[in-house]
Amino acid sequence: MINSSNKNQYIFYTGELSLKPDTAHEIHDVLCANAAANLGYSSVLIYQDKKNYSVNLLSLIYPYQPKKPSKEFIEFYDVQEKLKIAALPMPWPIDRIGGKFTNSSTVVTKYYLPVHILPHTKVVHTRDWNFVKAAVKSKVPTIYERHYFQDRKFEPEIVHSPYFKIAITQSEPIRQSLIENGMPSEKVVWLHNGFNQSFSIRQPESAERWRQELLINGRKHLVVYSGALYPFKGVDLLIDSAKELPEIQFVITGGTEAQVQAYQQIARDKNVENVKFLGWILPRERLVSLFQAADILVHPHCAGKSADFTNPVKFFQYMAAGTPIVATEIPPLMEFKTSPLIASWCTPDNPQKLAQSIQHTLETYPRKIEGYAASIDFAQQFSWENRITKILSYIEEDRRPPILGNDTKFN
């Protein structure tokens, strides 16, 4: 149970947590909250629990009970135990029959937030606009994350409120769309995503086991892609590039089971035999050693509207792994072309060019067990912890949550 005497919590609110692949927004929210906890803040990730239909009366009277995440949660998101999570019960008939007062958003903003959460809250951080409005009206310093183009006007009384502190986007085009829809320009910035601290830990033995498992049929080089399995992410492009390089082993991780099966069939139809699909790897910490096992980590994103604002978490994980990167040239990544990263770049949407870039990188940057120090050192500025520190810099110091370290009042 939480000590209710301290109004010191850094509250992160996300809608639902599914513990299923292909949930990039959920992963983002969890890792932000986890980073705040690692920095010593009393960080609580709040979400709606719609799976528990038989909620007892006591849980509705005392619904806000932050606790340590389960082993399943830790393994799925690769988080540390400092983070606390709080599931808000959503029993029948919430979201199961029509009506304003049986809507989960209304229940959260009109009941859970003012009655149970605000007494413990110092700062709110969320992508949910209704939660933003409720927090601002309750005079709580609020941070809003918006990762997609804005399609409606913002309420002036919210965005101009002194309690609405900052809106965070992931690219300049998204930032401009928020401004065009009424967000004050001084209240919106764009920041890169980040990597989890586990990616900074070298795992040479585990990496070698990956290579022994994956390098088959006499192949000596391993190229790894990790992320969502959608055409615009460049997965089809990567399969076509693999066909150009049959002597190299390609490995693709991520995606739902249905997506994996569909892409396996595409590879078979194209007679591409050097691509292996691993699906969603659990525990997620195993990605660290896989990235270190690779000769190349590839980012084959296609051109188009989605390429104008994407800010892929995997790119920063790739950096921290210290493994050479091959990336297609899309706008959000162009600033990194002049960085000290060990990386090669090629035009998007061209499997032959991608294949040539992979071959060139293998010849130019041989694999190092310890990783390339230039990439590892450069990556440190993009940790999730540094991102949280930048975000909190937009809030007056006396309105920030206190750093509590090991003295966080949970029992």
Short mmCIF file of C-alpha atoms in Angstrom, two decimals:
data_model
loop_
_atom_site.label_atom_id
_atom_site.label_comp_id
_atom_site.label_asym_id
_atom_site.label_seq_id
_atom_site.Cartn_x
_atom_site.Cartn_y
_atom_site.Cartn_z
CA MET A 1 0.00 0.00 0.00
CA ILE A 2 1.14 3.54 -0.70
CA ASN A 3 1.99 6.12 1.94
CA SER A 4 -0.65 8.77 1.24
CA SER A 5 1.09 11.56 3.18
CA ASN A 6 3.51 12.38 0.36
CA LYS A 7 2.37 14.21 -2.75
CA ASN A 8 5.54 13.37 -4.63
CA GLN A 9 4.72 10.96 -7.43
CA TYR A 10 5.64 11.29 -11.08
CA ILE A 11 2.52 9.84 -12.70
CA PHE A 12 2.64 8.26 -16.15
CA TYR A 13 -0.76 7.37 -17.57
CA THR A 14 -1.32 5.03 -20.50
CA GLY A 15 -4.60 3.56 -21.65
CA GLU A 16 -4.07 -0.19 -21.66
CA LEU A 17 -1.12 -2.56 -21.38
CA SER A 18 -1.65 -5.68 -23.43
CA LEU A 19 1.66 -7.54 -22.99
CA LYS A 20 1.43 -8.37 -26.68
CA PRO A 21 3.82 -7.67 -29.56
CA ASP A 22 3.36 -4.70 -31.89
CA THR A 23 2.53 -2.16 -29.18
CA ALA A 24 5.18 0.53 -29.72
CA HIS A 25 3.23 3.25 -27.90
CA GLU A 26 2.88 1.06 -24.81
CA ILE A 27 6.59 0.24 -24.85
CA HIS A 28 7.37 3.94 -25.09
CA ASP A 29 5.20 4.78 -22.08
CA VAL A 30 6.62 1.97 -19.97
CA LEU A 31 10.25 2.83 -20.74
CA CYS A 32 9.67 6.52 -19.99
CA ALA A 33 8.22 5.64 -16.59
CA ASN A 34 11.00 3.12 -15.97
CA ALA A 35 13.65 5.77 -16.71
CA ALA A 36 12.09 8.18 -14.23
CA ALA A 37 12.18 5.45 -11.60
CA ASN A 38 15.84 4.76 -12.39
CA LEU A 39 16.59 8.44 -11.80
CA GLY A 40 15.18 8.15 -8.29
CA TYR A 41 11.73 9.62 -8.82
CA SER A 42 8.66 8.04 -7.26
CA SER A 43 7.46 6.91 -10.70
CA VAL A 44 4.11 5.19 -11.11
CA LEU A 45 2.76 3.88 -14.41
CA ILE A 46 -1.04 3.83 -14.35
CA TYR A 47 -3.17 1.90 -16.82
CA GLN A 48 -6.67 0.53 -17.25
CA ASP A 49 -7.29 -3.08 -16.26
CA LYS A 50 -10.17 -4.34 -18.41
CA LYS A 51 -9.37 -8.03 -17.99
CA ASN A 52 -10.52 -8.45 -14.42
CA TYR A 53 -14.31 -8.68 -14.68
CA SER A 54 -14.89 -9.80 -11.09
CA VAL A 55 -13.54 -6.82 -9.17
CA ASN A 56 -14.34 -6.86 -5.47
CA LEU A 57 -15.84 -3.87 -3.70
CA LEU A 58 -12.68 -3.15 -1.73
CA SER A 59 -10.65 -2.69 -4.92
CA LEU A 60 -13.15 -0.06 -6.10
CA ILE A 61 -13.04 1.78 -2.79
CA TYR A 62 -9.22 1.65 -2.72
CA PRO A 63 -8.38 1.26 -6.41
CA TYR A 64 -5.03 3.03 -6.48
CA GLN A 65 -2.47 0.56 -5.21
CA PRO A 66 0.96 1.00 -6.82
CA LYS A 67 3.07 -2.15 -6.67
CA LYS A 68 6.14 -3.74 -8.15
CA PRO A 69 5.69 -5.11 -11.67
CA SER A 70 5.29 -8.85 -12.14
CA LYS A 71 8.02 -11.06 -13.54
CA GLU A 72 6.03 -11.31 -16.78
CA PHE A 73 5.87 -7.52 -17.02
CA ILE A 74 9.61 -7.14 -16.34
CA GLU A 75 10.52 -9.74 -18.96
CA PHE A 76 8.20 -8.30 -21.61
CA TYR A 77 9.34 -4.68 -21.26
CA ASP A 78 12.88 -5.18 -19.89
CA VAL A 79 12.39 -2.82 -16.95
CA GLN A 80 13.90 -2.60 -13.50
CA GLU A 81 12.10 -3.19 -10.22
CA LYS A 82 12.23 0.45 -9.08
CA LEU A 83 9.21 1.21 -11.27
CA LYS A 84 5.78 0.90 -9.70
CA ILE A 85 2.62 0.13 -11.67
CA ALA A 86 -1.03 0.65 -10.78
CA ALA A 87 -3.87 -1.08 -12.62
CA LEU A 88 -7.18 0.79 -12.41
CA PRO A 89 -10.05 -1.72 -12.31
CA MET A 90 -12.58 -1.40 -15.15
CA PRO A 91 -15.33 -3.87 -14.23
CA TRP A 92 -18.57 -4.41 -16.11
CA PRO A 93 -20.34 -2.36 -17.43
CA ILE A 94 -17.48 0.08 -18.16
CA ASP A 95 -16.90 0.28 -21.94
CA ARG A 96 -19.37 -2.57 -22.46
CA ILE A 97 -22.58 -0.60 -22.70
CA GLY A 98 -23.20 2.86 -24.08
CA GLY A 99 -23.27 5.96 -21.95
CA LYS A 100 -20.99 8.74 -20.79
CA PHE A 101 -20.72 7.50 -17.23
CA THR A 102 -19.80 3.94 -18.24
CA ASN A 103 -16.99 5.16 -20.49
CA SER A 104 -13.50 4.28 -19.23
CA SER A 105 -12.11 7.74 -19.99
CA THR A 106 -14.85 9.36 -17.92
CA VAL A 107 -14.33 6.93 -15.05
CA VAL A 108 -10.58 7.59 -15.03
CA THR A 109 -10.77 11.39 -15.28
CA LYS A 110 -13.86 11.98 -13.11
CA TYR A 111 -13.35 9.36 -10.39
CA TYR A 112 -9.94 7.72 -10.24
CA LEU A 113 -7.86 10.82 -10.99
CA PRO A 114 -9.46 13.44 -8.69
CA VAL A 115 -10.36 11.13 -5.81
CA HIS A 116 -7.54 8.58 -5.68
CA ILE A 117 -4.55 9.68 -7.77
CA LEU A 118 -4.22 13.46 -7.40
CA PRO A 119 -3.59 13.36 -3.63
CA HIS A 120 -0.27 11.65 -4.40
CA THR A 121 0.63 13.45 -7.64
CA LYS A 122 3.38 15.99 -8.29
CA VAL A 123 3.55 15.78 -12.12
CA VAL A 124 1.49 14.05 -14.82
CA HIS A 125 3.00 12.68 -18.06
CA THR A 126 0.70 11.14 -20.67
CA ARG A 127 -0.30 10.75 -24.32
CA ASP A 128 -4.00 10.80 -23.38
CA TRP A 129 -5.52 14.21 -24.10
CA ASN A 130 -8.54 13.71 -21.83
CA PHE A 131 -6.19 12.90 -18.97
CA VAL A 132 -4.18 16.02 -19.82
CA LYS A 133 -7.28 18.21 -19.64
CA ALA A 134 -8.37 16.72 -16.32
CA ALA A 135 -4.91 17.14 -14.79
CA VAL A 136 -4.53 20.74 -15.99
CA LYS A 137 -7.97 21.66 -14.67
CA SER A 138 -6.90 20.14 -11.36
CA LYS A 139 -3.86 22.45 -11.35
CA VAL A 140 -1.24 19.73 -11.73
CA PRO A 141 1.91 20.35 -13.84
CA THR A 142 1.31 18.30 -16.97
CA ILE A 143 3.51 16.90 -19.75
CA TYR A 144 1.84 15.80 -22.99
CA GLU A 145 3.34 13.44 -25.56
CA ARG A 146 2.01 13.57 -29.11
CA HIS A 147 3.68 11.32 -31.69
CA TYR A 148 1.30 11.74 -34.63
CA PHE A 149 -0.01 14.62 -36.68
CA GLN A 150 -2.62 16.70 -34.88
CA ASP A 151 -6.02 16.61 -36.58
CA ARG A 152 -8.08 19.00 -34.42
CA LYS A 153 -7.74 22.33 -32.64
CA PHE A 154 -6.49 22.35 -29.05
CA GLU A 155 -8.62 23.95 -26.35
CA PRO A 156 -6.99 27.36 -25.69
CA GLU A 157 -7.79 27.28 -21.98
CA ILE A 158 -5.75 24.06 -21.65
CA VAL A 159 -2.67 24.79 -23.74
CA HIS A 160 -2.34 28.35 -22.39
CA SER A 161 -2.78 27.27 -18.78
CA PRO A 162 0.33 27.67 -16.59
CA TYR A 163 -0.18 24.04 -15.56
CA PHE A 164 0.24 22.79 -19.13
CA LYS A 165 4.01 22.72 -19.16
CA ILE A 166 5.23 21.13 -22.39
CA ALA A 167 4.17 18.99 -25.34
CA ILE A 168 6.76 16.48 -26.56
CA THR A 169 6.83 15.27 -30.16
CA GLN A 170 9.29 13.10 -32.06
CA SER A 171 9.91 15.18 -35.19
CA GLU A 172 9.71 18.73 -36.53
CA PRO A 173 6.74 18.00 -38.87
CA ILE A 174 4.69 16.78 -35.89
CA ARG A 175 5.76 19.80 -33.86
CA GLN A 176 4.57 22.13 -36.63
CA SER A 177 1.20 20.35 -36.85
CA LEU A 178 0.65 20.97 -33.13
CA ILE A 179 1.50 24.65 -33.50
CA GLU A 180 -0.84 24.97 -36.48
CA ASN A 181 -3.64 23.61 -34.29
CA GLY A 182 -3.19 26.11 -31.49
CA MET A 183 -0.29 24.84 -29.38
CA PRO A 184 1.94 27.77 -28.28
CA SER A 185 5.27 27.32 -30.06
CA GLU A 186 7.22 27.82 -26.83
CA LYS A 187 5.33 24.90 -25.29
CA VAL A 188 6.20 22.22 -27.84
CA VAL A 189 9.56 20.59 -28.52
CA TRP A 190 10.64 17.46 -30.29
CA LEU A 191 13.00 14.93 -28.74
CA HIS A 192 14.48 11.69 -29.91
CA ASN A 193 13.48 8.44 -28.25
CA GLY A 194 16.07 6.44 -26.35
CA PHE A 195 17.53 3.13 -25.27
CA ASN A 196 17.20 1.16 -22.07
CA GLN A 197 20.20 0.85 -19.77
CA SER A 198 20.46 -2.91 -20.35
CA PHE A 199 21.79 -2.19 -23.86
CA SER A 200 24.94 -0.70 -22.32
CA ILE A 201 25.94 -4.02 -20.72
CA ARG A 202 28.29 -6.22 -22.74
CA GLN A 203 27.28 -9.88 -22.98
CA PRO A 204 30.01 -11.59 -25.05
CA GLU A 205 29.20 -15.16 -24.00
CA SER A 206 25.48 -14.81 -24.78
CA ALA A 207 26.32 -13.09 -28.06
CA GLU A 208 28.54 -15.99 -29.06
CA ARG A 209 25.75 -18.46 -28.30
CA TRP A 210 23.47 -16.50 -30.65
CA ARG A 211 26.07 -16.75 -33.41
CA GLN A 212 26.49 -20.48 -32.91
CA GLU A 213 22.71 -20.92 -33.10
CA LEU A 214 21.99 -18.64 -36.06
CA LEU A 215 24.99 -18.94 -38.38
CA ILE A 216 24.15 -22.08 -40.33
CA ASN A 217 25.07 -23.58 -43.71
CA GLY A 218 28.62 -22.23 -43.55
CA ARG A 219 27.57 -18.56 -43.31
CA LYS A 220 29.99 -16.31 -41.44
CA HIS A 221 28.10 -13.01 -41.18
CA LEU A 222 24.91 -12.11 -39.32
CA VAL A 223 22.61 -9.19 -40.22
CA VAL A 224 19.81 -8.42 -37.74
CA TYR A 225 16.62 -6.35 -37.99
CA SER A 226 14.44 -5.76 -34.95
CA GLY A 227 11.07 -4.02 -34.93
CA ALA A 228 7.54 -4.01 -36.27
CA LEU A 229 6.77 -6.13 -39.32
CA TYR A 230 5.10 -3.74 -41.73
CA PRO A 231 5.95 -3.03 -45.39
CA PHE A 232 6.74 0.65 -44.68
CA LYS A 233 9.34 -0.50 -42.12
CA GLY A 234 11.27 -2.04 -45.01
CA VAL A 235 10.77 -5.72 -44.20
CA ASP A 236 9.94 -6.64 -47.81
CA LEU A 237 12.94 -4.61 -48.92
CA LEU A 238 15.16 -6.53 -46.51
CA ILE A 239 13.96 -9.88 -47.83
CA ASP A 240 14.76 -8.77 -51.38
CA SER A 241 18.21 -7.62 -50.22
CA ALA A 242 18.81 -10.97 -48.53
CA LYS A 243 18.18 -12.70 -51.85
CA GLU A 244 21.04 -10.64 -53.30
CA LEU A 245 23.37 -11.88 -50.53
CA PRO A 246 22.75 -15.64 -50.09
CA GLU A 247 26.06 -16.13 -48.26
CA ILE A 248 24.91 -13.86 -45.39
CA GLN A 249 22.48 -14.90 -42.66
CA PHE A 250 19.62 -12.44 -42.07
CA VAL A 251 17.58 -12.53 -38.86
CA ILE A 252 14.34 -10.61 -38.30
CA THR A 253 12.80 -10.19 -34.85
CA GLY A 254 9.48 -8.69 -33.77
CA GLY A 255 5.93 -8.74 -35.03
CA THR A 256 2.83 -10.69 -34.15
CA GLU A 257 2.56 -14.40 -34.85
CA ALA A 258 0.33 -13.70 -37.86
CA GLN A 259 2.80 -11.19 -39.28
CA VAL A 260 5.70 -13.59 -38.82
CA GLN A 261 3.84 -16.35 -40.63
CA ALA A 262 2.90 -14.01 -43.47
CA TYR A 263 6.48 -12.86 -43.99
CA GLN A 264 7.82 -16.40 -43.74
CA GLN A 265 5.50 -17.26 -46.63
CA ILE A 266 6.69 -14.22 -48.61
CA ALA A 267 10.30 -15.37 -48.15
CA ARG A 268 9.39 -18.90 -49.29
CA ASP A 269 7.53 -17.58 -52.33
CA LYS A 270 10.63 -15.60 -53.31
CA ASN A 271 12.92 -18.59 -52.67
CA VAL A 272 14.88 -16.67 -50.05
CA GLU A 273 16.48 -19.25 -47.77
CA ASN A 274 18.83 -17.09 -45.70
CA VAL A 275 16.23 -15.19 -43.65
CA LYS A 276 15.16 -16.46 -40.24
CA PHE A 277 12.23 -15.00 -38.31
CA LEU A 278 12.52 -15.17 -34.52
CA GLY A 279 9.24 -13.46 -33.64
CA TRP A 280 8.90 -11.57 -30.38
CA ILE A 281 11.90 -12.43 -28.21
CA LEU A 282 11.31 -12.96 -24.48
CA PRO A 283 12.64 -11.98 -22.10
CA ARG A 284 13.32 -8.73 -23.97
CA GLU A 285 16.71 -8.49 -22.32
CA ARG A 286 17.88 -11.18 -24.77
CA LEU A 287 17.76 -8.56 -27.54
CA VAL A 288 20.87 -7.00 -26.02
CA SER A 289 23.08 -10.02 -26.70
CA LEU A 290 21.46 -10.60 -30.11
CA PHE A 291 22.35 -7.05 -31.18
CA GLN A 292 25.90 -7.58 -29.94
CA ALA A 293 26.07 -10.89 -31.82
CA ALA A 294 25.30 -9.26 -35.17
CA ASP A 295 27.86 -8.11 -37.68
CA ILE A 296 25.34 -5.48 -38.83
CA LEU A 297 22.12 -4.04 -37.46
CA VAL A 298 19.91 -2.88 -40.30
CA HIS A 299 17.31 -0.09 -40.44
CA PRO A 300 15.64 -0.43 -43.87
CA HIS A 301 12.71 2.02 -43.43
CA CYS A 302 11.01 3.01 -46.71
CA ALA A 303 10.44 6.57 -47.91
CA GLY A 304 7.01 8.18 -47.63
CA LYS A 305 4.88 10.06 -45.12
CA SER A 306 5.63 7.65 -42.26
CA ALA A 307 9.35 8.22 -42.77
CA ASP A 308 8.94 11.96 -42.16
CA PHE A 309 8.12 11.62 -38.48
CA THR A 310 9.21 8.20 -37.28
CA ASN A 311 11.68 8.17 -34.41
CA PRO A 312 12.47 4.50 -33.98
CA VAL A 313 13.47 3.18 -30.57
CA LYS A 314 15.48 0.43 -32.26
CA PHE A 315 17.85 2.95 -33.85
CA PHE A 316 19.00 4.12 -30.43
CA GLN A 317 19.20 0.54 -29.18
CA TYR A 318 21.36 -0.19 -32.21
CA MET A 319 23.66 2.69 -31.27
CA ALA A 320 24.11 1.49 -27.70
CA ALA A 321 24.95 -2.03 -28.91
CA GLY A 322 28.05 -0.70 -30.63
CA THR A 323 27.36 -2.82 -33.71
CA PRO A 324 27.79 -1.28 -37.20
CA ILE A 325 24.51 0.03 -38.59
CA VAL A 326 23.18 0.14 -42.14
CA ALA A 327 20.31 2.61 -42.47
CA THR A 328 18.25 4.06 -45.27
CA GLU A 329 18.23 7.83 -45.56
CA ILE A 330 14.99 9.09 -44.03
CA PRO A 331 14.51 12.65 -42.67
CA PRO A 332 14.52 12.03 -38.89
CA LEU A 333 17.87 10.22 -39.09
CA MET A 334 19.74 12.57 -41.40
CA GLU A 335 21.40 14.46 -38.54
CA PHE A 336 23.23 11.26 -37.64
CA LYS A 337 25.03 11.04 -40.99
CA THR A 338 27.67 13.46 -39.71
CA SER A 339 27.89 11.86 -36.26
CA PRO A 340 30.67 9.54 -35.05
CA LEU A 341 28.35 6.54 -35.43
CA ILE A 342 29.80 3.49 -37.14
CA ALA A 343 27.14 3.43 -39.85
CA SER A 344 26.56 3.29 -43.58
CA TRP A 345 23.71 5.00 -45.41
CA CYS A 346 21.84 4.25 -48.60
CA THR A 347 18.82 5.52 -50.51
CA PRO A 348 15.50 3.98 -49.44
CA ASP A 349 13.30 1.62 -51.46
CA ASN A 350 16.16 0.01 -53.35
CA PRO A 351 17.07 -3.56 -52.31
CA GLN A 352 20.15 -3.61 -54.52
CA LYS A 353 21.53 -0.44 -52.93
CA LEU A 354 20.77 -1.84 -49.48
CA ALA A 355 22.55 -5.08 -50.33
CA GLN A 356 25.57 -3.15 -51.62
CA SER A 357 25.67 -1.06 -48.46
CA ILE A 358 25.55 -4.19 -46.29
CA GLN A 359 28.40 -5.77 -48.27
CA HIS A 360 30.46 -2.57 -48.07
CA THR A 361 29.91 -2.29 -44.32
CA LEU A 362 31.04 -5.87 -43.72
CA GLU A 363 34.25 -5.11 -45.58
CA THR A 364 34.84 -1.75 -43.90
CA TYR A 365 33.74 -2.40 -40.31
CA PRO A 366 34.56 -5.94 -39.15
CA ARG A 367 32.71 -7.16 -36.09
CA LYS A 368 34.25 -6.32 -32.71
CA ILE A 369 33.31 -8.43 -29.70
CA GLU A 370 33.61 -5.33 -27.49
CA GLY A 371 31.60 -3.21 -29.95
CA TYR A 372 32.66 0.06 -31.56
CA ALA A 373 33.45 2.58 -28.83
CA ALA A 374 32.53 5.56 -31.04
CA SER A 375 28.92 4.36 -31.35
CA ILE A 376 28.62 3.29 -27.72
CA ASP A 377 29.95 6.61 -26.42
CA PHE A 378 27.80 8.66 -28.81
CA ALA A 379 24.68 6.72 -27.78
CA GLN A 380 24.89 7.66 -24.11
CA GLN A 381 23.18 11.02 -24.68
CA PHE A 382 20.10 9.17 -25.95
CA SER A 383 19.28 7.09 -22.90
CA TRP A 384 15.66 7.21 -21.70
CA GLU A 385 17.00 8.73 -18.48
CA ASN A 386 18.54 11.65 -20.34
CA ARG A 387 15.28 12.14 -22.20
CA ILE A 388 13.33 12.38 -18.94
CA THR A 389 15.89 14.85 -17.56
CA LYS A 390 15.44 17.07 -20.63
CA ILE A 391 11.65 16.92 -20.33
CA LEU A 392 11.67 17.87 -16.66
CA SER A 393 13.91 20.84 -17.42
CA TYR A 394 10.79 22.52 -18.87
CA ILE A 395 9.16 22.47 -15.43
CA GLU A 396 10.12 24.88 -12.68
CA GLU A 397 12.40 23.17 -10.18
CA ASP A 398 10.00 23.58 -7.25
CA ARG A 399 7.23 21.91 -9.28
CA ARG A 400 9.24 18.87 -10.27
CA PRO A 401 8.84 15.62 -8.36
CA PRO A 402 11.52 15.19 -5.71
CA ILE A 403 14.27 12.64 -6.25
CA LEU A 404 13.70 10.11 -3.52
CA GLY A 405 16.19 7.39 -4.42
CA ASN A 406 15.85 4.42 -2.14
CA ASP A 407 13.65 6.35 0.26
CA THR A 408 10.56 6.21 -1.96
CA LYS A 409 7.59 5.73 0.37
CA PHE A 410 6.12 2.43 -0.73
CA ASN A 411 5.56 -0.51 1.54
#
